[in-house]
Short mmCIF file of C-alpha atoms in Angstrom, two decimals:
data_model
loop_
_atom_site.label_atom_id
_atom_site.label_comp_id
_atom_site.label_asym_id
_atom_site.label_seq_id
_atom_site.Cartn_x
_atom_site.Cartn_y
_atom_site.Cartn_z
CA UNK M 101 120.17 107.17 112.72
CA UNK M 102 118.63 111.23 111.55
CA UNK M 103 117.28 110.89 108.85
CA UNK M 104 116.67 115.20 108.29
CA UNK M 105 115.34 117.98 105.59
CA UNK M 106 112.67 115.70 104.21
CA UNK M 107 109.28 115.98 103.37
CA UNK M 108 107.51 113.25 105.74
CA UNK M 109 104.62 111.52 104.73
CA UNK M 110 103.32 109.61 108.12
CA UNK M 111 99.59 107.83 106.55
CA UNK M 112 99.48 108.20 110.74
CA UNK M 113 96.06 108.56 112.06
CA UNK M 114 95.52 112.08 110.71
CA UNK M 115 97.53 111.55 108.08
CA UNK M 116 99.88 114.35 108.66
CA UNK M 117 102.43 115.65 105.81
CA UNK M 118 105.51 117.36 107.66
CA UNK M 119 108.35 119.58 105.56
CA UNK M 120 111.58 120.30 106.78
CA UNK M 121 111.57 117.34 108.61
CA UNK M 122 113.21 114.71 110.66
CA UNK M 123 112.69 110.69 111.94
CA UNK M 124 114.83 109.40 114.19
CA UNK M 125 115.32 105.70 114.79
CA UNK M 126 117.09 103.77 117.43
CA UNK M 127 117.52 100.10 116.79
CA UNK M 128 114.26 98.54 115.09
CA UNK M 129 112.05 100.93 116.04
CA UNK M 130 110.95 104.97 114.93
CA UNK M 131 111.67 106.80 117.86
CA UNK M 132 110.75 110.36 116.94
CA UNK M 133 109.23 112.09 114.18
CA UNK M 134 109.63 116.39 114.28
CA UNK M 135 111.09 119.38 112.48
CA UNK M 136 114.75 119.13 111.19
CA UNK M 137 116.41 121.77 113.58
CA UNK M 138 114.33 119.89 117.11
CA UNK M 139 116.12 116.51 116.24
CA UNK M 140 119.28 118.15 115.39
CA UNK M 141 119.40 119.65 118.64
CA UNK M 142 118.53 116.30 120.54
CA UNK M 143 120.72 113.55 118.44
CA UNK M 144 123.56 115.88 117.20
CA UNK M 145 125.64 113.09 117.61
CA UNK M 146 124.18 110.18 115.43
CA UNK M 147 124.55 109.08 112.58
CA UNK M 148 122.79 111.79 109.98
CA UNK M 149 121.54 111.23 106.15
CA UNK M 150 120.60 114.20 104.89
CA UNK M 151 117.21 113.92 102.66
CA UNK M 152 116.93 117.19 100.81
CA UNK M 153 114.69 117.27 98.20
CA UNK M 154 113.59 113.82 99.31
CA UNK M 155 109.64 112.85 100.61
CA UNK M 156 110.40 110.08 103.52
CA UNK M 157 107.32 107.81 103.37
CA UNK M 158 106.24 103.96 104.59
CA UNK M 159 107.50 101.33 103.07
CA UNK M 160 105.21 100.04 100.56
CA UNK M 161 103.29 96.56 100.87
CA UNK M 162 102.67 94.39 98.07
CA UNK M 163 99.58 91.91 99.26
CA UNK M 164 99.71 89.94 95.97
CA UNK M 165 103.37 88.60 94.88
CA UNK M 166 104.39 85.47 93.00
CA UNK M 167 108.38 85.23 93.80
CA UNK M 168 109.20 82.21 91.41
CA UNK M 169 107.72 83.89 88.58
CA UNK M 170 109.76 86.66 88.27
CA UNK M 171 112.33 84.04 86.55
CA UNK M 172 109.47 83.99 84.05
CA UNK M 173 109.60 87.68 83.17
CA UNK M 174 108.09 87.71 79.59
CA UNK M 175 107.77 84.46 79.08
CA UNK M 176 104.03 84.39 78.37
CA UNK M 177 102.91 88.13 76.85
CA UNK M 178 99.64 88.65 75.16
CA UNK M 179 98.01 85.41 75.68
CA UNK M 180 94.62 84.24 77.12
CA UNK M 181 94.35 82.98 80.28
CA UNK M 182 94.33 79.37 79.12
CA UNK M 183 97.09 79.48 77.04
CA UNK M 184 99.09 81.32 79.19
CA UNK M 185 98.86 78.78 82.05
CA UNK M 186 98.57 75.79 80.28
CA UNK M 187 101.08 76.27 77.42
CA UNK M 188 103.81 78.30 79.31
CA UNK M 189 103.46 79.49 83.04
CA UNK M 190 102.25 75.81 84.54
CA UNK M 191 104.69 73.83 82.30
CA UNK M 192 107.97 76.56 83.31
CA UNK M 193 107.03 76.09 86.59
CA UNK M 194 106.23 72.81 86.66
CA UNK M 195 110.03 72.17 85.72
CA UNK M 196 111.46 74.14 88.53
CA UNK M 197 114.26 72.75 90.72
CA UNK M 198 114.77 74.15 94.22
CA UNK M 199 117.78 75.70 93.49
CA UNK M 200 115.69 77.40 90.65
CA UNK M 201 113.21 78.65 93.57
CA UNK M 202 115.62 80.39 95.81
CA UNK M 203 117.47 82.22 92.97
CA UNK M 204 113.85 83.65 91.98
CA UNK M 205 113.04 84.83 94.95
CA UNK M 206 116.34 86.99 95.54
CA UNK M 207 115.66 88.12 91.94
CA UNK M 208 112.04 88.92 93.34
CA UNK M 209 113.11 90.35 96.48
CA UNK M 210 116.31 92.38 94.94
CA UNK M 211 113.70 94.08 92.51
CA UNK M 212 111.34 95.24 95.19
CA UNK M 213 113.73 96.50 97.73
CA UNK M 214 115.50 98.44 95.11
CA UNK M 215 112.18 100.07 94.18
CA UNK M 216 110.80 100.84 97.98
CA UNK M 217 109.01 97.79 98.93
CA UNK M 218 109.56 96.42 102.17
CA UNK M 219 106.88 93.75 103.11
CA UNK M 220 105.11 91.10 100.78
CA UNK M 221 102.50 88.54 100.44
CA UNK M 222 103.86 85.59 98.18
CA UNK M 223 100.48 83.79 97.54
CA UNK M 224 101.31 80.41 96.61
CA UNK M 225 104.88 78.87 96.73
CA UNK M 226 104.87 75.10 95.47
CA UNK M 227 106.93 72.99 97.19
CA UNK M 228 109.07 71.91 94.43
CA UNK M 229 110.22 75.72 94.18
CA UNK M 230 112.28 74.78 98.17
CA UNK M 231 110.11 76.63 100.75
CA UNK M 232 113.57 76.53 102.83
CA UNK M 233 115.18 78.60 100.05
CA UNK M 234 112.59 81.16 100.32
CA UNK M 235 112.75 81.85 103.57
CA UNK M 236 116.39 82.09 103.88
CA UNK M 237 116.19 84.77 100.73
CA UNK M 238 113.93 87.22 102.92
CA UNK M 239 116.61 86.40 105.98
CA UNK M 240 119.05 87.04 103.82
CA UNK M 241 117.95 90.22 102.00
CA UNK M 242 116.66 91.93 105.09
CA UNK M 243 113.42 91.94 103.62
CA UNK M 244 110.00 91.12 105.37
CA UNK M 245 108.21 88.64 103.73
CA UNK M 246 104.16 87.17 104.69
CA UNK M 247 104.55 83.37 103.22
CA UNK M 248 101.99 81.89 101.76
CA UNK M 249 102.82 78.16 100.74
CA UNK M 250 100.78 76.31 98.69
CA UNK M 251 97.97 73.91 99.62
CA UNK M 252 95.97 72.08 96.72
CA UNK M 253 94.95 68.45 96.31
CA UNK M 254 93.50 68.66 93.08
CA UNK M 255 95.51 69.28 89.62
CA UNK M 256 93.16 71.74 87.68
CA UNK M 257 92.12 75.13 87.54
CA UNK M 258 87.77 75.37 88.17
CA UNK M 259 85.85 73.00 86.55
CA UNK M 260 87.91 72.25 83.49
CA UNK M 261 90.01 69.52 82.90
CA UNK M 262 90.96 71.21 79.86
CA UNK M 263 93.18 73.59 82.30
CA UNK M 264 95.01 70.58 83.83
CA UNK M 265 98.20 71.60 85.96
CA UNK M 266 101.47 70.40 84.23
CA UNK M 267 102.10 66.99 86.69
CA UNK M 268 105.15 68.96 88.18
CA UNK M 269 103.20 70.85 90.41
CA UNK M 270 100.51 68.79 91.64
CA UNK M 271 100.43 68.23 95.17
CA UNK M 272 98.70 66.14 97.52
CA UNK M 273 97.37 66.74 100.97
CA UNK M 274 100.46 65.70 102.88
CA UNK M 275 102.94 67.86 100.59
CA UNK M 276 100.97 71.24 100.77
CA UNK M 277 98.72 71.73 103.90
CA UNK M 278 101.37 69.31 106.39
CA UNK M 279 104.28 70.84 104.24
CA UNK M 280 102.90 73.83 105.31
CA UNK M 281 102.72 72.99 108.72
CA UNK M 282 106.29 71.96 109.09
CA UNK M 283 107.39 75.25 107.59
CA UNK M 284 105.09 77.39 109.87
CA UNK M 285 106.49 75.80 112.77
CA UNK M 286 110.28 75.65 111.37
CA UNK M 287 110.07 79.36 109.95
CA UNK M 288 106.88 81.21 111.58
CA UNK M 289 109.02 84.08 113.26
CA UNK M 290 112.01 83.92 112.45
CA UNK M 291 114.83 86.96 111.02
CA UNK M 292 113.78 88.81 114.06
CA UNK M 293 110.40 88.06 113.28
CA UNK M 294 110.23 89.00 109.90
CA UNK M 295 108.98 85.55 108.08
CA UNK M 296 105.33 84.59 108.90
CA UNK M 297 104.25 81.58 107.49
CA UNK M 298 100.38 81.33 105.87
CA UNK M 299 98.09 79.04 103.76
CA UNK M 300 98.45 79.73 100.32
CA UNK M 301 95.02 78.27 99.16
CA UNK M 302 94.71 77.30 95.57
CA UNK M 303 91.58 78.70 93.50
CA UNK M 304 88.39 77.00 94.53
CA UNK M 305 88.68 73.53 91.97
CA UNK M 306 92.18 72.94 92.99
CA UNK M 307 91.05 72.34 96.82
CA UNK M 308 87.94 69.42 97.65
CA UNK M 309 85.93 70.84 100.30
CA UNK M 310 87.27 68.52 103.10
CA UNK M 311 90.69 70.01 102.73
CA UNK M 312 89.04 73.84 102.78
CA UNK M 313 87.23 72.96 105.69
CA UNK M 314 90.35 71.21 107.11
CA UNK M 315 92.88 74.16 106.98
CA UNK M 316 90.37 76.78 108.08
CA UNK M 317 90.11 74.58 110.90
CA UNK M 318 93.79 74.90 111.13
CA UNK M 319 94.12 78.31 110.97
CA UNK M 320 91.74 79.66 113.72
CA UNK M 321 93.03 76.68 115.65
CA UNK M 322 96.77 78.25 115.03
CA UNK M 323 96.50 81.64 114.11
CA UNK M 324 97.84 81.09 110.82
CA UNK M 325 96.67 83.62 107.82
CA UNK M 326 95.21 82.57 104.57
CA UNK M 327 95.79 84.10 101.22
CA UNK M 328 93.89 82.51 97.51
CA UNK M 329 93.12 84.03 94.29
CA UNK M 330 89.06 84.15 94.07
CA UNK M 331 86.71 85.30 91.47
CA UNK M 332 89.54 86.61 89.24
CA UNK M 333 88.21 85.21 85.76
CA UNK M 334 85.07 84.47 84.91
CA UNK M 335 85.87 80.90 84.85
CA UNK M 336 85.48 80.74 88.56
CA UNK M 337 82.33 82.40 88.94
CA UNK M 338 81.18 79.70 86.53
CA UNK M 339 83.05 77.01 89.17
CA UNK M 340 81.12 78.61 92.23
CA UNK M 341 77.81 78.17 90.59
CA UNK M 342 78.05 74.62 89.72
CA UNK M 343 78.13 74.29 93.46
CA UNK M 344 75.16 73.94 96.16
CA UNK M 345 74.58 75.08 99.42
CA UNK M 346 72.92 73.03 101.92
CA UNK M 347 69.04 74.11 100.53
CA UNK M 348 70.68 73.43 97.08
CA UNK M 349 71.03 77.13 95.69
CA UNK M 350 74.01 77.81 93.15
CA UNK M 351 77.21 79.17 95.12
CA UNK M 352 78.29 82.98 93.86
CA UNK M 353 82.12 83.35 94.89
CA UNK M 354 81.25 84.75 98.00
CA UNK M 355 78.81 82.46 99.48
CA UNK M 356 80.59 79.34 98.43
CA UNK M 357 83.99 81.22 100.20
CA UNK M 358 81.56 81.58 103.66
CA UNK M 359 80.21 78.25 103.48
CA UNK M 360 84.25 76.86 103.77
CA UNK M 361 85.35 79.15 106.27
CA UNK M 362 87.68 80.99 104.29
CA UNK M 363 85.95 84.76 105.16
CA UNK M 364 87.30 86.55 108.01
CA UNK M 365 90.09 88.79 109.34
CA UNK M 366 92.74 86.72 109.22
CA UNK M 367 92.28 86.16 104.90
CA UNK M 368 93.37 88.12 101.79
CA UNK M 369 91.64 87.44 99.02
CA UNK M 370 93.47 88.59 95.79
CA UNK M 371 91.85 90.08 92.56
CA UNK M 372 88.16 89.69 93.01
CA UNK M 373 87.11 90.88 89.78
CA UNK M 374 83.81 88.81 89.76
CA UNK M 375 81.64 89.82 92.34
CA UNK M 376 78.58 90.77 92.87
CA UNK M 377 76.43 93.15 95.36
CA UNK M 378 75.38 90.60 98.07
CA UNK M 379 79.21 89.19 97.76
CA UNK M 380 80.88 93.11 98.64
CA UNK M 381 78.45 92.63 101.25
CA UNK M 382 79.42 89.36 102.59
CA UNK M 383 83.26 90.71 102.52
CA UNK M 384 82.70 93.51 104.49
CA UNK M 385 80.59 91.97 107.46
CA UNK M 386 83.42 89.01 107.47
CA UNK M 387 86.00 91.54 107.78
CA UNK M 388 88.56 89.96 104.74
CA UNK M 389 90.87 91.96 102.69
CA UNK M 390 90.80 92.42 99.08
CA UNK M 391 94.54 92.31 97.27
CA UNK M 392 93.67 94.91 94.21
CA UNK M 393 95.77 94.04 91.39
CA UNK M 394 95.03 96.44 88.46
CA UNK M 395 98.02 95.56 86.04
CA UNK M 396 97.54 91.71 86.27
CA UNK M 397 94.13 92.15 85.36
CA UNK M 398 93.78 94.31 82.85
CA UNK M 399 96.84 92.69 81.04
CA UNK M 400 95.38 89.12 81.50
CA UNK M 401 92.05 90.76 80.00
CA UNK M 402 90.39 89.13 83.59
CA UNK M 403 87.96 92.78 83.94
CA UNK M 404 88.24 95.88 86.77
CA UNK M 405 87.99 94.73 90.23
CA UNK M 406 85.00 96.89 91.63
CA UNK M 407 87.08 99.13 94.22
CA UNK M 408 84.83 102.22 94.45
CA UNK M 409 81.84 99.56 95.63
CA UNK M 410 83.80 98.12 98.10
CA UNK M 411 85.47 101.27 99.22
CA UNK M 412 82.00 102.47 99.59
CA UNK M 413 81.36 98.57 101.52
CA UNK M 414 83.92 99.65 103.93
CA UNK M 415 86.22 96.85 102.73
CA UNK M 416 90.06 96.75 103.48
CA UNK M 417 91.98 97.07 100.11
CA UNK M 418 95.31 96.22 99.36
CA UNK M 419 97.67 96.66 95.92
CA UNK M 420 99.63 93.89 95.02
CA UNK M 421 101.99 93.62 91.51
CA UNK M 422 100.77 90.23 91.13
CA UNK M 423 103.79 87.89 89.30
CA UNK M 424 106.40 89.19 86.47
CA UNK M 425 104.61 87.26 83.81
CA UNK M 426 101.50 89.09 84.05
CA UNK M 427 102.63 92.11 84.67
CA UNK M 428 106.56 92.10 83.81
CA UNK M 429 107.37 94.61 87.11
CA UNK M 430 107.59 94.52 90.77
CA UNK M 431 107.22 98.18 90.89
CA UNK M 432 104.76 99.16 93.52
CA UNK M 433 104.71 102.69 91.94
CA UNK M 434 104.17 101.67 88.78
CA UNK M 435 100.56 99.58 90.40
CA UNK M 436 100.30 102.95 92.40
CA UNK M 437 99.90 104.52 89.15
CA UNK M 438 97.42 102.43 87.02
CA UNK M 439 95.24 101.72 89.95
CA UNK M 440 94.50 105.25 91.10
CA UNK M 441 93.73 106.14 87.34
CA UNK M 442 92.17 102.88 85.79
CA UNK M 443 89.11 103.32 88.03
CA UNK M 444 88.57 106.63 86.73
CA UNK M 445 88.46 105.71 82.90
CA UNK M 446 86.23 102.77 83.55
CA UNK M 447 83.65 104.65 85.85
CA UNK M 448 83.86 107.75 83.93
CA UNK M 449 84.36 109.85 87.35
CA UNK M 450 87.71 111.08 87.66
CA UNK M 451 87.01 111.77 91.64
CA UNK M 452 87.18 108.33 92.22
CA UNK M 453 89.78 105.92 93.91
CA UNK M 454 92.37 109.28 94.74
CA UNK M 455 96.01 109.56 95.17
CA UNK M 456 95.61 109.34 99.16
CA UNK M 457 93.47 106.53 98.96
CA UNK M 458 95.76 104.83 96.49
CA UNK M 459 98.84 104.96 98.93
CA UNK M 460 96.52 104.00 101.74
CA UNK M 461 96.12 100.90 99.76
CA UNK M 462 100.10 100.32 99.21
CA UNK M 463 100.97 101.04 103.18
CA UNK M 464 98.56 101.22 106.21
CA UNK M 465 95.80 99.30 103.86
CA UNK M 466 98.37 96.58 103.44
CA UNK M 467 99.66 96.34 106.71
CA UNK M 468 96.03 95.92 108.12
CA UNK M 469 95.23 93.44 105.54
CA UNK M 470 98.77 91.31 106.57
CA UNK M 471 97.88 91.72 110.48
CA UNK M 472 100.92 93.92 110.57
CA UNK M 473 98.92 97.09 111.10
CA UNK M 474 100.40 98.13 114.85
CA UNK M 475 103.97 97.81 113.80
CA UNK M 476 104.44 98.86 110.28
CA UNK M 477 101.94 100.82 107.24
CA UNK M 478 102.79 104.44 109.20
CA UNK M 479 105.44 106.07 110.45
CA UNK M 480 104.27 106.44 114.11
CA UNK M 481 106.70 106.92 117.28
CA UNK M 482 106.80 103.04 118.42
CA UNK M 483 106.56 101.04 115.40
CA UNK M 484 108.88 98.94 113.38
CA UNK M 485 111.52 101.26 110.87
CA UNK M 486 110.47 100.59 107.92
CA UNK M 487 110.71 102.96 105.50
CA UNK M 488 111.66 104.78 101.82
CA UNK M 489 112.85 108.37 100.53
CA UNK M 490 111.84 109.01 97.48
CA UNK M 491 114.66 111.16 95.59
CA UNK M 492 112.57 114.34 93.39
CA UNK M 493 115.62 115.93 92.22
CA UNK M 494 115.08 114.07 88.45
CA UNK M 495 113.08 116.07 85.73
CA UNK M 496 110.51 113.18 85.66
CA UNK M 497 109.63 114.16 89.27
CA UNK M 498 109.85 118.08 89.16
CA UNK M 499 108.54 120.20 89.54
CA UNK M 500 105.43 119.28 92.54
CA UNK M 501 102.64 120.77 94.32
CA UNK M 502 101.46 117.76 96.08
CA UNK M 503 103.87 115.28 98.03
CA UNK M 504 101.42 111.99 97.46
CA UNK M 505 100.59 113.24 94.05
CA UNK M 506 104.24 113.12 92.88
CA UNK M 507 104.65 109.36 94.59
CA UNK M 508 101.51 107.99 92.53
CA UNK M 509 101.54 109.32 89.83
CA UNK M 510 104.98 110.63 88.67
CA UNK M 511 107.66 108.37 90.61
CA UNK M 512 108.48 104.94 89.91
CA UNK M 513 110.34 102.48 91.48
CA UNK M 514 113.87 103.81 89.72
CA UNK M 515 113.11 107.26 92.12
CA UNK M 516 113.73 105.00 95.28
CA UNK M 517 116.87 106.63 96.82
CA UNK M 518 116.93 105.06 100.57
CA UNK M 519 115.00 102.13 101.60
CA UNK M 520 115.19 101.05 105.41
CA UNK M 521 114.02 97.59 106.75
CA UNK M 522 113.18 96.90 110.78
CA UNK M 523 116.38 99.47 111.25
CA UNK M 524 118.53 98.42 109.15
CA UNK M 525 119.65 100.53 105.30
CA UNK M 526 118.98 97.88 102.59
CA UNK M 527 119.07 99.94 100.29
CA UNK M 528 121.85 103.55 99.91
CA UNK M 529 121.81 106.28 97.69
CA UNK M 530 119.58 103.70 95.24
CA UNK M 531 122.23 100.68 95.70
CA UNK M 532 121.97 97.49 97.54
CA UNK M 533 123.78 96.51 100.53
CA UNK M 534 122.29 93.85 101.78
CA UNK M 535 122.44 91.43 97.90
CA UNK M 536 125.47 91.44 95.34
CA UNK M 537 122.96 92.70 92.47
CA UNK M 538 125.35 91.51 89.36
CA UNK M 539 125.41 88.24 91.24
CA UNK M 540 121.53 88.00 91.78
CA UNK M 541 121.24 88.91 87.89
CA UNK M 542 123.32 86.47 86.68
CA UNK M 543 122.13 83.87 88.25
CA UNK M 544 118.71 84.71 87.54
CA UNK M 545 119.76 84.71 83.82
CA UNK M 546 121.06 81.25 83.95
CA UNK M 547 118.31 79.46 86.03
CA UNK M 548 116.12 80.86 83.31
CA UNK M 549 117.73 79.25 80.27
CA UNK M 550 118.08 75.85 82.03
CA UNK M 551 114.16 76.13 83.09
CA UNK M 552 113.01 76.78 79.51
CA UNK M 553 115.55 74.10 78.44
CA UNK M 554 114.10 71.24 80.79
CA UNK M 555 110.10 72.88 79.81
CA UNK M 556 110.68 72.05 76.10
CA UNK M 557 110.05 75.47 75.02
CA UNK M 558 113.31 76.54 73.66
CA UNK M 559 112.63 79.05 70.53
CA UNK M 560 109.06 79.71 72.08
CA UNK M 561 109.41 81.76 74.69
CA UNK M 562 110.04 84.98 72.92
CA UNK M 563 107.88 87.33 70.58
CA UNK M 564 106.21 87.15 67.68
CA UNK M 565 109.09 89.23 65.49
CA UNK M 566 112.04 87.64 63.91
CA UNK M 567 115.47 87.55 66.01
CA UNK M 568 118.35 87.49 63.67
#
C-alpha cells in the first residue's frame, strides 16, 4: 500500500517531520518513507490512500491498560481509593465470568484501535477474567497486545486488612505465577507474533517475598517482562517502610523493589507517584520504565508522578490510560493532553514536559519501555507497519502551525481516520474492519448488567442524582 499527501511524523532518530509526503509498505513491514511525487513514480501501481490534510504518525502505545475494566466504565466515580476498590471495582470484578473477560477486552481493544492505539500493556489480568479469551481478542482484532497476567498470593492491598480483595479474585501461587507460565508458553508469540506474555505483579502486600524473588527468578531465567503498580498511593509508601533490609533500615518503594529483583530493563513500573530522590536514582541506574498515568491519578486524588525529575534522571517514560473506571477513556490523546499540561500547572513552569516529549512518551518511549523499540515506536524503513493518520479537516483541529502540537493538544481519539496494524488496515476512513462494533457494544452492554446483577449492586452503580 501508498499511503501519499500527508504530513509524516517519523519520532525516527532525528525526529524528522516530512510534508507532502509518502510511506510505502509491503507486507508487515515500512518499506519507504519520501516525498509524495518519488513514491508515486516508483509504486504507481499499488494500492494508494490518499491522506490530504492528514499527519501520518506511529501508532500510539498505552504502557498502563486494565482490559476487564472497561466493562466497568463509571461504575465507581468520585470515590476514595478505598471505597472505590473495596465497595465497587474488587467486588464487580470479583464476580466476573470468563465469558465476561473476553467481551471486555474486545470492548477494550475496539475503543483503542478506533482512537489510534496499536500496542498495549494490560497490567494484571486475573484468571477468572479467561486469559485464553484475551488472547484470542488481540488475534482477533489485529491488535498487538504486551500481556501481563496476574500473579498474587496474598488477598489485600499493603498492609491493611481493611482493603481485603473480594474472595473472587484471590489467587494462589499455582493459579497466577504457573497460570502464567502455561499461558506464556501456550500464547508467548503468537498472531504473527503479536501476543507476548508477562508477569503482571500485584502491588507489594499482595505478593510474600518468596514468590517476588521466585518470578524474578523466572523472568531472567525466561526472558519474560514484568509489569506492577508501585508507589501509586501513599498507602504503599507506608507498606515499603514497615519493611527491613538486611541491616534493618525501613524500605522506601525503591529499595524494597531492588532488594526483590523487580528493577531492571525488562520491568514497567506504572504510576510512581511516591518517590523520592535516592528512588529516581535507583530507577535510572536499573534501567526500568516508568508507565505515567496522569488521568488515573489525578482523578483517584493518588498526587503528580514527578516526570520532570526523572526526565532530568534519564528515566524511560511511558503514558498509559490506566482502566475505564478511573479514568472513563481509552483515548491516548486525551492522556496526551493532560499529561503534557498537568506538569506545567503543578510546577508552575510552563516549559516543562513539551508536546515532543509528550508523544515521545506515547510511541518510541513506549516501545522501548515494552522491548519493542527496534520494530515499532517510529516509522523507520525496516520496522513493523504500524501506524495512524490523524484526519485535521474538523474545526476542532484547524487551523495549525505545529504538526505534534495539533496531535497533543487539539486531537482526540474521535480525529483517528486510518489506523494500520503489522500491515494490515484495522481501522478505514474512522470505521472498523477487523470487529462488528454494534456487536462488540451490545454485548458489552449486557455482560455489564449481568456483572452488577451477580455483585449485588443493582441501583448503586450510578450517580448521586435522581433517575426517573
Amino acid at each position: 500500500m501508498l499511503f501519499t499527501n500527508a504530513t509524516i511524523l517519523t519520532l525516527d532518530p532525528s525526529r524528522r517531520i516530512l510534508t507532502n509526503a509518502a510511506l510505502h509498505t509491503t507486507n508487515d513491514r515500512i518499506t519507504a518513507i519520501d516525498k509524495t511525487p518519488a513514491l508515486l513514480a516508483k509504486h504507481p501501481d499499488d494500492e494508494i490512500i490518499d491522506l490530504t490534510d492528514h499527519i501520518l504518525m506511529p501508532g500510539l502505545i498505552s504502557t498502563h491498560m486494565h482490559t476487564a475494566q472497561t466493562l466497568l466504565r463509571g461504575c465507581a466515580d468520585d470515590l476514595e481509593l478505598v471505597s472505590w476498590l473495596c465497595e465497587r471495582i474488587w467486588v464487580l470484578q470479583g464476580n466476573f465470568t470468563a465469558g465476561d473477560g473476553y467481551v471486555a477486552a474486545r470492548l477494550s481493544i475496539a475503543e483503542m484501535l478506533r482512537a489510534g492505539t496499536t500496542c498495549f500493556l494490560e497490567s494484571m489480568f486475573a484468571d477468572r477474567y479467561g486469559f485464553d479469551g484475551l488472547c484470542r481478542a488481540v488475534e482477533e482484532s489485529g491488535i498487538r497486545g504486551c500481556l501481563g497476567k496476574i500473579v498474587m498470593d496474598t488477598g489485600r492491598y499493603a498492609q491493611d486488612d481493611a482493603w481485603a480483595m473480594h474472595p473472587g479474585l484471590v489467587e494462589d501461587r499455582e493459579m497466577s505465577l504457573m497460570g502464567t507460565m502455561c499461558m506464556w508458553e501456550k500464547w508467548n508469540g503468537r498472531a504473527d507474533d503479536r501476543i507476548r506474555v508477562w508477569f503482571g505483579a500485584r502491588t507489594p502486600g499482595g505478593v510474600s517475598s518468596t514468590l517476588y524473588r521466585e518470578m524474578t527468578a523466572l523472568s531472567r531465567q525466561h526472558n519474560i517482562p514484568i509489569t506492577m503498580h508501585c508507589a501509586e498511593v501513599s498507602a504503599d509508601r507506608t507498606f515499603f517502610a514497615s519493611t527491613t533490609d538486611s541491616s534493618g533500615n525501613s524500605h522506601t518503594p525503591m529499595t524494597y523493589c531492588s532488594s526483590m529483583g523487580l528493577l531492571s530493563p525488562n520491568t514497567v513500573l506504572a504510576h510512581m507517584v511516591h518517590l523520592d530522590d535516592n528512588g529516581i536514582t535507583l530507577l535510572s541506574e536499573s534501567g526500568t520504565h516508568v508507565a505515567h498515568c496522569p488521568t488515573s491519578n489525578a482523578k483517584l486524588a493518588s498526587g503528580t508522578c514527578r516526570v520532570p525529575d526523572l526526565q532530568r534522571a534519564g528515566v524511560n517514560i511511558g503514558l498509559g490510560t490506566d482502566g475505564a473506571p478511573c479514568n472513563n477513556s481509552c483515548d491516548m490523546f486525551q492522556e496526551m493532553k493532560l499529561a503534557g499540561i498537568i506538569h506545567k500547572g503543578v510546577s508552575g513552569d510552563p516549559t516543562v514536559v513539551t508536546a515532543e516529549e509528550v508523544l515521545e512518551m506515547a510511541t518510541i518511549n513506549g516501545a522501548r519501555a515494552l522491548g519493542l523499540v527496534d520494530q515499532i515506536g517510529s516509522l523507520e524503513v525496516g520496522k513493523q507497519a504500524d501506524f495512524v493518520a490523524v484526519n485535521t479537516r474538523g474545526v476542532q483541529m484547524q487551523p495549525w502551525s505545529n504538526p505534534v502540537s495539533a496531535v497533543v493538544y487539539s486531537a482526540t481519539g474521535r480525529d483517528v481516520a486510518w489506523v494500520v496494524v503489522d500491515g494490515k488496515v484495522v481501522v478505514r476512513e474512522g470505521e472498523l474492519v477487523t470487529m462488528n462494533e454494534e456487536e462488540v457494544v451490545r454485548e458489552a452492554k449486557r455482560c455489564r448488567e449481568e456483572v452488577v446483577k451477580r455483585a449485588g449492586l443493582e441501583g448503586k452503580v450510578g450517580g448521586r442524582w435522581p433517575v426517573v
